[in-house]
Amino acid sequence: MGFARAFGVMVYRQLKRFVKARGRLVMTLAQPIIWIVFFGVGMGSVFSFSNPVAESFIKQVFGGLDYMTYLTTGVVGMTVFLGSFISGITVLWDKQFGFLKETLVAPAPRSAIILGRSFGDTLVVLLQAAIIALVAKAVAPSINLAGLPAALAYGLILGMGLASAGIVISLRMTTPESFQVVMNFVMMPLMFLSGVFYPLDRLPLWAKAIATANPLTYAVDGVRYWLTGASAYGPLKDLVILSAISAVFIALSVWEFRRATLD
Amino acid sequence: MSDIVVVEGLMKRYGDVEAVRGISFRIRKGEVFGLLGPNGAGKTTTIHVIATLLRPTAGRVAVAGHDVAREAAEVRKRIGIVFQDPSLDTALTAYENMYIHGLLYGLGGEELKKRIRELLEFVELREHANRLVRNFSGGMRRRLEVARALLHRPELLILDEPTIGLDPHTRARIWDYIREVQRAEGMTILLTTHYMDEAEELCDRIAIMDRGRIMAEGTAEELKSLIGSDVIIARFDRPACFRDPPIKECRELPDGRVEMVVENAAKALPQLFDAARASGLRIVEVSYRRPTLNEVFLHLTGRELRDSPSSTTRPPAFMARRR
Ligand SMILES: Nc1ncnc2c1ncn2[C@@H]1O[C@H](COP(=O)(O)OP(=O)(O)O)[C@@H](O)[C@H]1O
Ligand SMILES: [Mg+2]
């Protein structure tokens, strides 16, 4: 059985599951939209001034963008970050409900199975990110949607990396409770230390250090560049570092899944 | 090469739990082979090794001449397995579960669709094909898993406790499917069970397993002949054993009863009563049976094995089945 075919089957399975679980689409769209509406509107009003001097100062802080544009473009990246990680974690459910065994005895390359799974889930997440980008455009009209395909390419790389990270964790995780621990103590801090909500350059050193190793930092910066032209590191540096971090997670997931047994 | 499965000196340890302690057996092409033993005997562990899902701690296991550790892909192609615990995608329909399985095993196109229809018909789920598995009963799920395991026409079908937790009606149906598959396709089947009637009903050969070891192996008849003809089980008011003819063998069971092997219990019982009275023993309880696999198991391990719950009363629907 060929690699491409097994890869395709798993993409198909993940898309099928998504179509069946329409509730999931609503759920995963709800959270970023809530951030945009409630956080964005609130913070946007704090940062908006009628005084042109203050206005230009704020724009300087947020890389030349008004706060709403800054935030919403960040939320596009955040959607991919959380969505694909959670999709990777659902391997835990496959473990719980037994479907994992079905894929483990299949005469198909394990690497194709796990990569196809990540890719299928990432496609779903990219669809959500695209919807968020449209919502963002509605509240932040200066967003340039022509850059969306390029922005989604960064999303694809981030999504594959985070889905793979979720898979690695859930293959090693023994209880669903550890999921909450990972969400609260790893994912939440990373979400904030990434430039989604505020720029990183004035943060204390320890926070900067975390942000520097955070793949979301580079994905958000890249997405923001393609949607607005504003960037802290430049799109090429973003692409290179993001790809490197994701590649590590992808390789780890393949390695873990190839040697997975029921021990 | 008529042995499709060869297990030699298989050992499997989980941490410091020795689940399988050096077992050997062979399964011939076309036969139904059963691993019979109580919970914790190591049956599931054994078949997970055969199915390439666990690495053996020691020993050698080959399926159709391919080593399970070194040529896992070759082995996986040739087996279909129904796990003891469900392994379906409950978020998808029965049809989609079948379809994805078919694609993963290299099938496709019209042929796959036709085969799915046939098999769903076979396990009587055709009209439920487009329902989500989440809404299926336990029995429906098990039937779907049987159909799915057959989809790619495996050389070896592995069934781990195929009727555990099922009602007698569904159990009878599953038994029926197993017989049918065996008759129509001549497929080799390896099944595990802790119900002795199930093993006796379905299996050509049985290996009795307990605490990680195989205690005996053979046809049901061969296993029963390990004890002789009839077995008398009695309880006296104090420990005692009789070994004079017609009693061929006598041993005390851990629960205090005494097991006596005789040629013909109907004739031997009056003699036993006389012998007991002569030695001043009172008989508290006594029964005799033609040996069943339970007696064999009791004989080999000192503990009892169960029948499947109320399997003696076959529901009428079973009789009325047309296939
Ligand atoms: N993953 C595991 N980790 C540790 N011990 C296990 C594991 N799986 C099974 N065991 C132990 O190994 C023994 C055999 O189990 P198993 O093969 O499931 O027996 P059976 O299928 O005959 O009931 C049992 O004592 C069980 O508790
Ligand atoms: Mg078992």
Coordinates of C-alpha atoms and ligand atoms in Angstrom, one line a residue:
Chain A
M1 CA 0.0 0.0 0.0
G2 CA 1.5 3.3 -1.1
F3 CA 2.3 6.3 1.0
A4 CA 0.1 8.7 -1.0
R5 CA -2.9 6.5 -0.8
A6 CA -2.8 5.9 3.0
F7 CA -2.1 9.7 3.4
G8 CA -5.2 10.4 1.3
V9 CA -7.4 8.0 3.2
M10 CA -6.6 9.6 6.5
V11 CA -7.2 13.1 5.1
Y12 CA -10.5 11.8 3.9
R13 CA -11.3 10.4 7.3
Q14 CA -10.5 13.6 9.2
L15 CA -12.5 15.7 6.8
K16 CA -15.4 13.2 7.0
R17 CA -15.4 13.4 10.8
F18 CA -15.4 17.2 10.6
V19 CA -18.3 17.3 8.2
K20 CA -20.2 14.9 10.6
A21 CA -19.4 17.0 13.7
R22 CA -20.8 20.4 12.6
G23 CA -21.0 21.4 16.2
R24 CA -17.2 21.4 16.3
L25 CA -17.1 24.1 13.6
V26 CA -19.3 26.4 15.6
M27 CA -17.3 25.7 18.8
T28 CA -13.9 26.4 17.2
L29 CA -15.2 29.5 15.5
A30 CA -16.9 30.9 18.6
Q31 CA -13.8 31.3 20.7
P32 CA -11.7 33.5 18.3
I33 CA -14.8 35.5 17.4
I34 CA -15.4 36.2 21.1
W35 CA -11.9 37.4 21.4
I36 CA -12.3 39.7 18.4
V37 CA -15.6 41.1 19.5
F38 CA -15.2 41.5 23.3
F39 CA -11.5 41.8 23.7
G40 CA -10.9 43.7 20.4
V41 CA -13.8 46.2 20.9
G42 CA -12.8 46.9 24.5
M43 CA -9.0 47.2 24.0
G44 CA -9.6 49.0 20.6
S45 CA -11.6 51.7 22.4
V46 CA -8.9 52.1 25.1
F47 CA -6.3 52.6 22.4
S48 CA -8.3 54.9 20.2
F49 CA -7.8 58.6 20.6
S50 CA -9.1 61.7 18.9
N51 CA -5.7 63.4 19.5
P52 CA -3.6 62.6 16.3
V53 CA -0.4 62.6 18.3
A54 CA -1.6 59.9 20.7
E55 CA -3.1 58.1 17.7
S56 CA 0.3 57.9 15.9
F57 CA 2.0 56.9 19.2
I58 CA -0.3 53.9 19.5
K59 CA 0.3 53.0 15.9
Q60 CA 4.0 53.1 16.6
V61 CA 3.6 50.7 19.5
F62 CA 1.5 48.2 17.3
G63 CA 3.9 48.2 14.3
G64 CA 2.0 50.9 12.5
L65 CA -1.4 49.3 12.9
D66 CA -4.5 50.3 14.7
Y67 CA -5.2 47.9 17.6
M68 CA -8.2 46.2 15.9
T69 CA -6.1 45.3 12.9
Y70 CA -3.2 44.2 15.1
L71 CA -5.4 42.0 17.2
T72 CA -7.5 40.4 14.5
T73 CA -4.6 39.4 12.4
G74 CA -3.1 37.8 15.4
V75 CA -6.2 35.9 16.2
V76 CA -6.1 34.3 12.7
G77 CA -2.7 32.8 13.8
M78 CA -4.1 31.9 17.2
T79 CA -7.0 30.0 15.7
V80 CA -4.6 27.7 13.8
F81 CA -2.4 27.3 16.9
L82 CA -5.2 26.2 19.2
G83 CA -7.4 24.4 16.6
S84 CA -4.6 22.2 15.3
F85 CA -3.2 21.4 18.7
I86 CA -6.6 20.3 19.9
S87 CA -7.1 18.2 16.8
G88 CA -3.8 16.4 17.5
I89 CA -4.9 15.8 21.1
T90 CA -8.0 14.0 19.7
V91 CA -5.7 11.0 19.1
L92 CA -6.3 10.5 22.8
W93 CA -10.0 9.9 22.0
D94 CA -9.0 7.5 19.2
K95 CA -6.9 5.7 21.9
Q96 CA -9.9 5.7 24.3
F97 CA -12.4 4.6 21.8
G98 CA -10.1 2.1 20.1
F99 CA -9.9 3.4 16.6
L100 CA -6.2 3.9 17.1
K101 CA -5.8 0.0 17.1
E102 CA -7.5 -0.1 13.8
T103 CA -4.9 2.2 12.3
L104 CA -2.1 0.4 14.1
V105 CA -2.9 -3.0 12.5
A106 CA -3.5 -1.5 9.0
P107 CA -1.0 -2.6 6.4
A108 CA -0.2 1.0 5.5
P109 CA 2.9 3.1 6.3
R110 CA 2.5 4.5 9.8
S111 CA 4.2 7.7 8.7
A112 CA 1.5 8.2 6.0
I113 CA -1.3 7.5 8.5
I114 CA -0.1 10.1 11.0
L115 CA 0.9 12.7 8.5
G116 CA -2.4 12.3 6.7
R117 CA -4.2 12.8 9.9
S118 CA -2.4 16.0 10.8
F119 CA -2.9 17.3 7.3
G120 CA -6.6 16.6 7.2
D121 CA -7.1 18.3 10.6
T122 CA -4.9 21.3 9.5
L123 CA -7.1 21.8 6.4
V124 CA -10.1 22.0 8.6
V125 CA -8.3 24.5 10.8
L126 CA -7.2 26.6 7.8
L127 CA -10.9 26.8 6.7
Q128 CA -11.7 28.2 10.1
A129 CA -8.7 30.6 9.9
A130 CA -10.0 31.9 6.6
I131 CA -13.4 32.5 8.1
I132 CA -11.8 34.4 10.9
A133 CA -9.8 36.5 8.4
L134 CA -13.1 37.5 6.7
V135 CA -14.6 38.4 10.1
A136 CA -11.4 40.4 10.8
K137 CA -11.8 42.3 7.5
A138 CA -15.2 43.4 8.6
V139 CA -14.0 45.0 11.8
A140 CA -10.6 46.1 10.5
P141 CA -11.1 47.2 6.9
S142 CA -7.4 48.0 6.3
I143 CA -6.7 44.2 6.1
N144 CA -5.5 43.1 2.7
L145 CA -7.3 39.9 1.8
A146 CA -5.1 39.4 -1.3
G147 CA -2.4 38.3 1.1
L148 CA -4.6 35.6 2.6
P149 CA -3.3 32.6 0.6
A150 CA 0.2 33.4 1.6
A151 CA -0.9 33.9 5.2
L152 CA -2.6 30.5 5.2
A153 CA 0.6 28.9 4.0
Y154 CA 2.2 30.1 7.3
G155 CA -0.9 28.7 9.0
L156 CA -0.4 25.3 7.2
I157 CA 3.1 25.0 8.5
L158 CA 2.1 26.0 12.0
G159 CA -0.9 23.7 11.9
M160 CA 1.1 20.7 10.9
G161 CA 3.6 21.4 13.7
L162 CA 1.0 21.9 16.4
A163 CA -1.2 18.9 15.3
S164 CA 1.9 16.8 15.4
A165 CA 2.8 18.2 18.9
G166 CA -0.7 17.3 20.0
I167 CA -0.3 13.8 18.7
V168 CA 3.0 13.3 20.4
I169 CA 1.6 14.4 23.7
S170 CA -1.6 12.3 23.4
L171 CA 0.4 9.2 22.5
R172 CA 2.4 9.6 25.7
M173 CA -0.5 10.8 27.8
T174 CA -2.2 8.3 30.0
T175 CA -5.1 10.3 31.4
P176 CA -7.3 12.9 29.8
E177 CA -6.7 15.1 32.8
S178 CA -3.2 15.8 31.6
F179 CA -4.8 17.5 28.7
Q180 CA -6.1 20.3 31.0
V181 CA -2.6 20.7 32.5
V182 CA -1.0 21.1 29.1
M183 CA -3.7 23.5 28.0
N184 CA -3.4 25.7 31.1
F185 CA 0.3 25.6 31.7
V186 CA 1.7 25.4 28.1
M187 CA -0.8 26.5 25.5
M188 CA -2.2 29.5 27.4
P189 CA 1.2 31.1 28.2
L190 CA 2.3 30.5 24.6
M191 CA -0.8 32.1 23.3
F192 CA -0.1 35.3 25.2
L193 CA 3.6 35.3 24.6
S194 CA 3.3 35.3 20.9
G195 CA 2.4 38.8 19.8
V196 CA -1.2 38.0 19.2
F197 CA -2.4 40.6 21.8
Y198 CA 0.6 42.9 22.3
P199 CA 4.0 43.4 20.9
L200 CA 6.9 41.5 22.4
D201 CA 9.7 44.0 22.3
R202 CA 9.0 45.6 25.7
L203 CA 8.5 42.3 27.6
P204 CA 10.9 41.3 30.4
L205 CA 13.7 39.0 29.3
W206 CA 12.3 35.7 30.5
A207 CA 9.0 36.4 28.6
K208 CA 11.0 37.3 25.5
A209 CA 12.9 34.1 25.7
I210 CA 9.7 32.1 25.7
A211 CA 8.3 34.1 22.9
T212 CA 11.5 33.5 20.8
A213 CA 11.1 29.7 21.0
N214 CA 7.3 29.9 20.4
P215 CA 6.3 28.9 16.9
L216 CA 3.1 31.0 17.2
T217 CA 5.3 34.1 17.4
Y218 CA 6.6 33.6 13.9
A219 CA 3.3 32.4 12.4
V220 CA 1.5 35.5 13.8
D221 CA 4.2 37.8 12.5
G222 CA 4.1 36.1 9.1
V223 CA 0.3 36.2 8.9
R224 CA 0.3 39.8 10.0
Y225 CA 2.9 40.7 7.3
W226 CA 0.8 39.1 4.5
L227 CA -2.5 40.7 5.7
T228 CA -1.1 44.1 6.6
G229 CA 2.5 44.6 5.6
A230 CA 3.6 45.1 9.2
S231 CA 6.2 42.7 10.5
A232 CA 8.6 42.5 13.4
Y233 CA 11.0 39.9 12.0
G234 CA 10.3 39.9 8.2
P235 CA 8.4 37.2 6.4
L236 CA 11.4 35.2 5.4
K237 CA 12.9 34.8 8.9
D238 CA 9.4 33.9 10.1
L239 CA 9.1 31.2 7.5
V240 CA 12.5 29.7 8.2
I241 CA 12.1 29.6 12.0
L242 CA 8.5 28.5 11.9
S243 CA 9.3 25.7 9.5
A244 CA 12.2 24.5 11.6
I245 CA 10.2 24.3 14.8
S246 CA 7.3 22.5 13.0
A247 CA 9.6 20.1 11.3
V248 CA 10.9 19.0 14.7
F249 CA 7.3 18.3 15.9
I250 CA 6.3 16.5 12.7
A251 CA 9.4 14.3 12.8
L252 CA 8.7 13.5 16.5
S253 CA 5.1 12.5 15.7
V254 CA 6.2 10.2 12.9
W255 CA 8.9 8.7 15.0
E256 CA 6.5 8.1 18.0
F257 CA 3.7 6.7 15.8
R258 CA 6.0 4.3 13.9
R259 CA 7.1 2.7 17.1
A260 CA 3.7 2.8 18.8
T261 CA 2.6 -0.5 20.4
L262 CA -0.1 -1.3 22.9
D263 CA 2.5 -1.9 25.7
Chain B
M1 CA 3.6 -25.1 5.0
S2 CA 0.2 -26.0 6.3
D3 CA 0.8 -24.1 9.6
I4 CA -0.4 -20.5 9.2
V5 CA 0.5 -19.5 12.7
V6 CA 3.6 -20.7 14.5
V7 CA 4.3 -19.6 18.1
E8 CA 7.5 -20.8 19.7
G9 CA 8.4 -20.1 23.3
L10 CA 6.5 -16.8 23.4
M11 CA 7.0 -14.7 26.5
K12 CA 5.6 -11.3 27.2
R13 CA 6.3 -9.2 30.2
Y14 CA 4.7 -5.8 31.1
G15 CA 7.1 -4.3 33.6
D16 CA 7.2 -7.0 36.2
V17 CA 3.9 -8.7 35.2
E18 CA 4.6 -11.9 33.3
A19 CA 1.5 -12.0 31.1
V20 CA 2.7 -14.9 28.9
R21 CA 5.3 -17.3 30.2
G22 CA 6.7 -19.3 27.3
I23 CA 4.0 -20.8 25.2
S24 CA 4.1 -22.7 21.9
F25 CA 1.4 -23.7 19.5
R26 CA 0.7 -24.0 15.8
I27 CA -2.5 -23.2 13.9
R28 CA -3.2 -25.2 10.7
K29 CA -4.6 -23.6 7.6
G30 CA -8.4 -23.7 7.5
E31 CA -9.0 -24.7 11.1
V32 CA -10.7 -22.8 14.0
F33 CA -8.3 -22.7 16.8
G34 CA -9.4 -21.5 20.3
L35 CA -7.5 -20.1 23.2
L36 CA -9.6 -21.0 26.2
G37 CA -8.9 -19.6 29.6
P38 CA -10.2 -17.3 32.4
N39 CA -9.6 -13.5 32.5
G40 CA -6.0 -12.7 32.9
A41 CA -4.8 -15.9 31.4
G42 CA -2.8 -14.0 28.7
K43 CA -5.1 -14.6 25.7
T44 CA -5.3 -11.0 24.6
T45 CA -1.6 -10.5 25.1
T46 CA -0.9 -13.5 22.9
I47 CA -3.1 -12.4 20.0
H48 CA -1.8 -8.8 20.2
V49 CA 1.7 -10.2 19.7
I50 CA 0.4 -12.3 16.7
A51 CA -1.3 -9.1 15.3
T52 CA 2.0 -7.2 15.5
L53 CA 0.7 -4.8 18.2
L54 CA 3.0 -5.9 20.9
R55 CA 6.6 -6.9 20.7
P56 CA 7.4 -10.3 22.3
T57 CA 9.8 -10.2 25.2
A58 CA 11.2 -13.6 24.0
G59 CA 10.2 -16.3 21.6
R60 CA 9.3 -16.4 17.9
V61 CA 5.9 -15.8 16.3
A62 CA 5.3 -16.1 12.6
V63 CA 2.1 -15.7 10.5
A64 CA 2.2 -17.3 7.0
G65 CA 5.9 -17.6 7.3
H66 CA 6.5 -14.0 8.2
D67 CA 8.0 -13.0 11.5
V68 CA 5.7 -10.6 13.4
A69 CA 8.5 -8.5 14.7
R70 CA 10.6 -8.2 11.5
E71 CA 8.0 -8.3 8.8
A72 CA 5.0 -6.6 10.4
A73 CA 3.7 -5.2 7.2
E74 CA 3.4 -8.7 5.6
V75 CA 1.6 -10.0 8.6
R76 CA -0.8 -7.1 8.8
K77 CA -1.9 -7.6 5.2
R78 CA -2.9 -11.1 6.0
I79 CA -4.9 -10.7 9.2
G80 CA -8.3 -9.4 10.1
I81 CA -9.0 -8.8 13.7
V82 CA -11.9 -8.1 16.0
F83 CA -10.5 -6.7 19.2
Q84 CA -11.9 -7.5 22.6
D85 CA -12.6 -3.7 23.1
P86 CA -14.4 -1.8 20.4
S87 CA -12.2 -0.1 17.8
L88 CA -14.8 1.6 15.6
D89 CA -14.9 5.3 14.6
T90 CA -18.1 6.2 16.4
A91 CA -18.4 9.6 14.8
L92 CA -18.9 8.0 11.4
T93 CA -21.5 5.7 9.9
A94 CA -21.3 1.9 9.6
Y95 CA -20.7 2.3 5.9
E96 CA -18.0 4.9 6.3
N97 CA -16.2 2.7 8.8
M98 CA -16.2 -0.1 6.3
Y99 CA -15.2 2.2 3.4
I100 CA -12.2 3.7 5.2
H101 CA -11.0 0.3 6.3
G102 CA -11.3 -0.9 2.7
L103 CA -9.2 2.0 1.5
L104 CA -6.6 1.4 4.2
Y105 CA -6.3 -2.2 3.0
G106 CA -5.8 -1.2 -0.7
L107 CA -9.4 -1.9 -1.9
G108 CA -11.4 0.6 -3.9
G109 CA -13.9 1.4 -6.5
E110 CA -17.1 -0.6 -7.3
E111 CA -15.5 -3.8 -5.9
L112 CA -15.2 -2.3 -2.5
K113 CA -18.7 -0.9 -2.5
K114 CA -20.1 -4.2 -3.5
R115 CA -18.2 -6.1 -0.9
I116 CA -19.3 -3.7 1.8
R117 CA -22.9 -4.2 0.8
E118 CA -22.5 -8.0 0.9
L119 CA -20.9 -8.0 4.3
L120 CA -23.3 -5.5 5.9
E121 CA -26.0 -7.8 4.5
F122 CA -24.2 -10.8 6.0
V123 CA -24.1 -9.3 9.5
E124 CA -27.7 -8.0 9.1
L125 CA -26.8 -4.3 9.3
R126 CA -27.6 -3.4 5.7
E127 CA -30.5 -1.1 6.8
H128 CA -28.3 0.6 9.4
A129 CA -25.5 1.3 6.9
N130 CA -25.9 5.0 7.1
R131 CA -26.5 5.4 10.8
L132 CA -23.8 6.8 13.1
V133 CA -22.0 4.0 15.0
R134 CA -22.4 6.1 18.1
N135 CA -26.1 5.1 18.1
F136 CA -25.4 1.4 17.7
S137 CA -26.0 -1.2 20.5
G138 CA -23.1 -3.3 21.7
G139 CA -24.3 -6.2 19.6
M140 CA -24.5 -4.1 16.4
R141 CA -21.0 -2.8 17.0
R142 CA -19.6 -6.3 17.3
R143 CA -21.3 -7.4 14.2
L144 CA -20.0 -4.4 12.3
E145 CA -16.5 -5.2 13.6
V146 CA -16.8 -8.8 12.3
A147 CA -17.9 -7.5 8.9
R148 CA -15.0 -5.0 8.8
A149 CA -12.4 -7.6 9.7
L150 CA -13.7 -9.8 6.8
L151 CA -13.6 -6.9 4.3
H152 CA -10.2 -7.5 2.9
R153 CA -10.5 -11.3 2.9
P154 CA -7.8 -12.0 5.4
E155 CA -6.0 -15.3 5.5
L156 CA -6.3 -15.4 9.2
L157 CA -9.3 -14.0 11.1
I158 CA -8.6 -13.2 14.8
L159 CA -11.5 -12.8 17.2
D160 CA -10.7 -11.8 20.8
E161 CA -13.7 -12.8 23.0
P162 CA -16.1 -12.3 20.1
T163 CA -19.3 -12.7 22.3
I164 CA -18.2 -11.2 25.6
G165 CA -20.9 -9.0 27.0
L166 CA -23.5 -9.9 24.4
D167 CA -27.0 -11.1 25.0
P168 CA -27.7 -14.8 24.1
H169 CA -29.5 -13.9 20.9
T170 CA -26.6 -11.9 19.5
R171 CA -24.1 -14.5 20.7
A172 CA -25.9 -17.1 18.7
R173 CA -25.8 -14.9 15.6
I174 CA -22.1 -14.3 16.0
W175 CA -21.5 -18.0 16.4
D176 CA -23.5 -18.5 13.2
Y177 CA -21.4 -16.0 11.3
I178 CA -18.2 -17.7 12.4
R179 CA -19.4 -21.1 11.2
E180 CA -20.6 -19.6 8.0
V181 CA -17.3 -17.8 7.2
Q182 CA -15.4 -21.0 8.0
R183 CA -17.6 -23.1 5.8
A184 CA -17.9 -20.8 2.9
E185 CA -14.4 -19.4 2.7
G186 CA -12.4 -22.0 4.6
M187 CA -10.8 -19.2 6.5
T188 CA -8.4 -19.9 9.3
I189 CA -9.8 -18.5 12.6
L190 CA -8.1 -17.9 15.9
L191 CA -10.5 -17.0 18.6
T192 CA -10.1 -16.5 22.4
T193 CA -12.9 -17.1 24.9
H194 CA -13.4 -17.8 28.5
Y195 CA -16.7 -19.6 27.8
M196 CA -16.1 -23.3 27.5
D197 CA -19.3 -24.0 25.5
E198 CA -18.1 -21.4 23.0
A199 CA -14.8 -23.1 22.5
E200 CA -16.4 -26.5 22.3
E201 CA -19.1 -25.3 19.8
L202 CA -16.8 -23.5 17.4
C203 CA -13.2 -24.8 17.6
D204 CA -11.6 -27.6 15.8
R205 CA -8.7 -27.5 18.3
I206 CA -8.4 -25.8 21.7
A207 CA -5.5 -24.7 23.8
I208 CA -6.4 -24.3 27.5
M209 CA -4.5 -21.3 28.9
D210 CA -4.1 -20.3 32.5
R211 CA -1.8 -17.8 34.1
G212 CA 0.3 -17.3 31.0
R213 CA 0.8 -21.0 30.2
I214 CA -0.8 -23.5 27.9
M215 CA -2.0 -26.4 30.1
A216 CA -3.2 -28.7 27.4
E217 CA -4.0 -28.6 23.7
G218 CA -6.2 -30.8 21.4
T219 CA -9.7 -31.3 20.1
A220 CA -12.4 -31.1 22.7
E221 CA -12.6 -34.9 22.6
E222 CA -8.9 -35.3 23.1
L223 CA -9.0 -32.9 26.0
K224 CA -11.9 -34.7 27.7
S225 CA -10.1 -38.0 27.3
L226 CA -7.4 -36.6 29.5
I227 CA -9.7 -37.4 32.4
G228 CA -11.4 -40.6 31.3
S229 CA -15.1 -41.1 31.0
D230 CA -17.1 -39.7 33.9
V231 CA -16.3 -37.4 36.8
I232 CA -17.9 -37.7 40.3
I233 CA -17.6 -34.6 42.4
A234 CA -18.4 -35.2 46.1
R235 CA -18.1 -33.4 49.4
F236 CA -17.5 -35.5 52.6
D237 CA -17.9 -34.3 56.1
R238 CA -14.1 -34.5 56.5
P239 CA -11.3 -34.7 53.9
A240 CA -10.9 -38.1 52.3
C241 CA -10.1 -39.7 49.0
F242 CA -10.9 -43.1 47.6
R243 CA -8.6 -44.8 45.1
D244 CA -10.0 -48.4 45.0
P245 CA -11.6 -49.6 41.7
P246 CA -13.8 -48.6 40.1
I247 CA -12.3 -45.2 41.0
K248 CA -9.4 -44.6 38.7
E249 CA -8.2 -41.3 40.1
C250 CA -9.0 -39.1 43.0
R251 CA -7.9 -35.7 44.1
E252 CA -9.0 -33.0 46.5
L253 CA -10.1 -29.7 45.0
P254 CA -9.0 -26.4 46.6
D255 CA -12.7 -25.8 47.6
G256 CA -12.7 -29.0 49.7
R257 CA -14.6 -31.1 47.3
V258 CA -13.2 -34.4 45.9
E259 CA -12.9 -35.2 42.2
M260 CA -13.1 -38.9 41.2
V261 CA -12.6 -40.2 37.8
V262 CA -14.5 -43.4 36.9
E263 CA -15.5 -45.4 33.8
N264 CA -19.2 -45.3 34.5
A265 CA -20.6 -43.0 37.2
A266 CA -24.0 -44.7 37.3
K267 CA -22.4 -47.9 38.3
A268 CA -19.7 -46.5 40.4
L269 CA -21.9 -44.2 42.6
P270 CA -23.5 -47.1 44.7
Q271 CA -20.0 -48.5 45.3
L272 CA -18.8 -45.1 46.4
F273 CA -21.7 -44.8 48.9
D274 CA -20.8 -48.3 50.3
A275 CA -17.2 -47.4 50.6
A276 CA -18.0 -44.1 52.3
R277 CA -20.3 -45.8 54.8
A278 CA -17.7 -48.5 55.5
S279 CA -15.1 -45.8 56.4
G280 CA -17.6 -43.9 58.5
L281 CA -17.8 -40.9 56.2
R282 CA -20.9 -38.9 55.6
I283 CA -21.5 -37.6 52.0
V284 CA -22.6 -34.0 52.2
E285 CA -23.1 -33.5 48.5
V286 CA -22.5 -35.5 45.3
S287 CA -22.9 -35.0 41.6
Y288 CA -21.5 -36.6 38.5
R289 CA -21.0 -35.4 35.0
R290 CA -19.9 -36.5 31.7
P291 CA -16.6 -34.6 31.5
T292 CA -16.9 -31.2 29.9
L293 CA -14.1 -28.8 29.2
N294 CA -14.9 -27.4 32.7
E295 CA -13.9 -30.7 34.2
V296 CA -10.8 -30.7 32.1
F297 CA -10.0 -27.2 33.3
L298 CA -10.8 -28.1 36.9
H299 CA -8.6 -31.1 36.5
L300 CA -5.7 -29.1 35.1
T301 CA -5.9 -26.0 37.3
G302 CA -8.0 -26.8 40.3
R303 CA -10.4 -24.0 39.4
E304 CA -13.7 -23.8 37.4
L305 CA -14.5 -22.2 34.1
R306 CA -17.8 -20.9 33.1
D307 CA -20.4 -21.5 30.4
S308 CA -21.6 -18.4 28.5
P309 CA -24.6 -17.0 30.3
S310 CA -27.8 -18.8 29.4
S311 CA -26.5 -20.1 26.1
T312 CA -28.5 -23.3 26.4
T313 CA -31.8 -21.5 25.5
R314 CA -31.5 -20.7 21.9
P315 CA -33.9 -18.0 20.8
P316 CA -36.3 -18.9 18.0
A317 CA -34.9 -16.2 15.7
F318 CA -31.8 -18.3 15.5
M319 CA -33.6 -21.3 14.2
A320 CA -35.5 -19.2 11.7
R321 CA -32.5 -17.7 10.1
R322 CA -32.5 -18.3 6.4
R323 CA -28.8 -18.0 5.5
Ligands
LIG1 N1 -0.9 -3.1 29.1 C1 -0.7 -3.9 30.2 N2 0.1 -3.5 31.2 C2 0.3 -4.2 32.3 N3 -0.3 -5.4 32.5 C3 -1.1 -5.9 31.6 C4 -1.4 -5.2 30.3 N4 -2.2 -5.9 29.6 C5 -2.5 -7.0 30.3 N5 -1.8 -7.0 31.5 C6 -1.8 -8.1 32.5 O1 -1.4 -9.3 31.8 C7 -2.2 -10.4 32.2 C8 -2.8 -11.1 31.0 O2 -3.8 -10.2 30.5 P1 -4.6 -10.5 29.2 O3 -3.6 -10.9 28.1 O4 -5.5 -9.3 28.9 O5 -5.4 -11.8 29.6 P2 -6.8 -12.3 29.0 O6 -7.0 -11.7 27.6 O7 -6.6 -13.8 28.9 O8 -7.9 -11.9 30.0 C9 -3.2 -9.9 33.2 O9 -2.6 -10.1 34.5 C10 -3.2 -8.4 32.9 O10 -3.5 -7.7 34.1
MG2 MG -8.7 -10.7 26.9

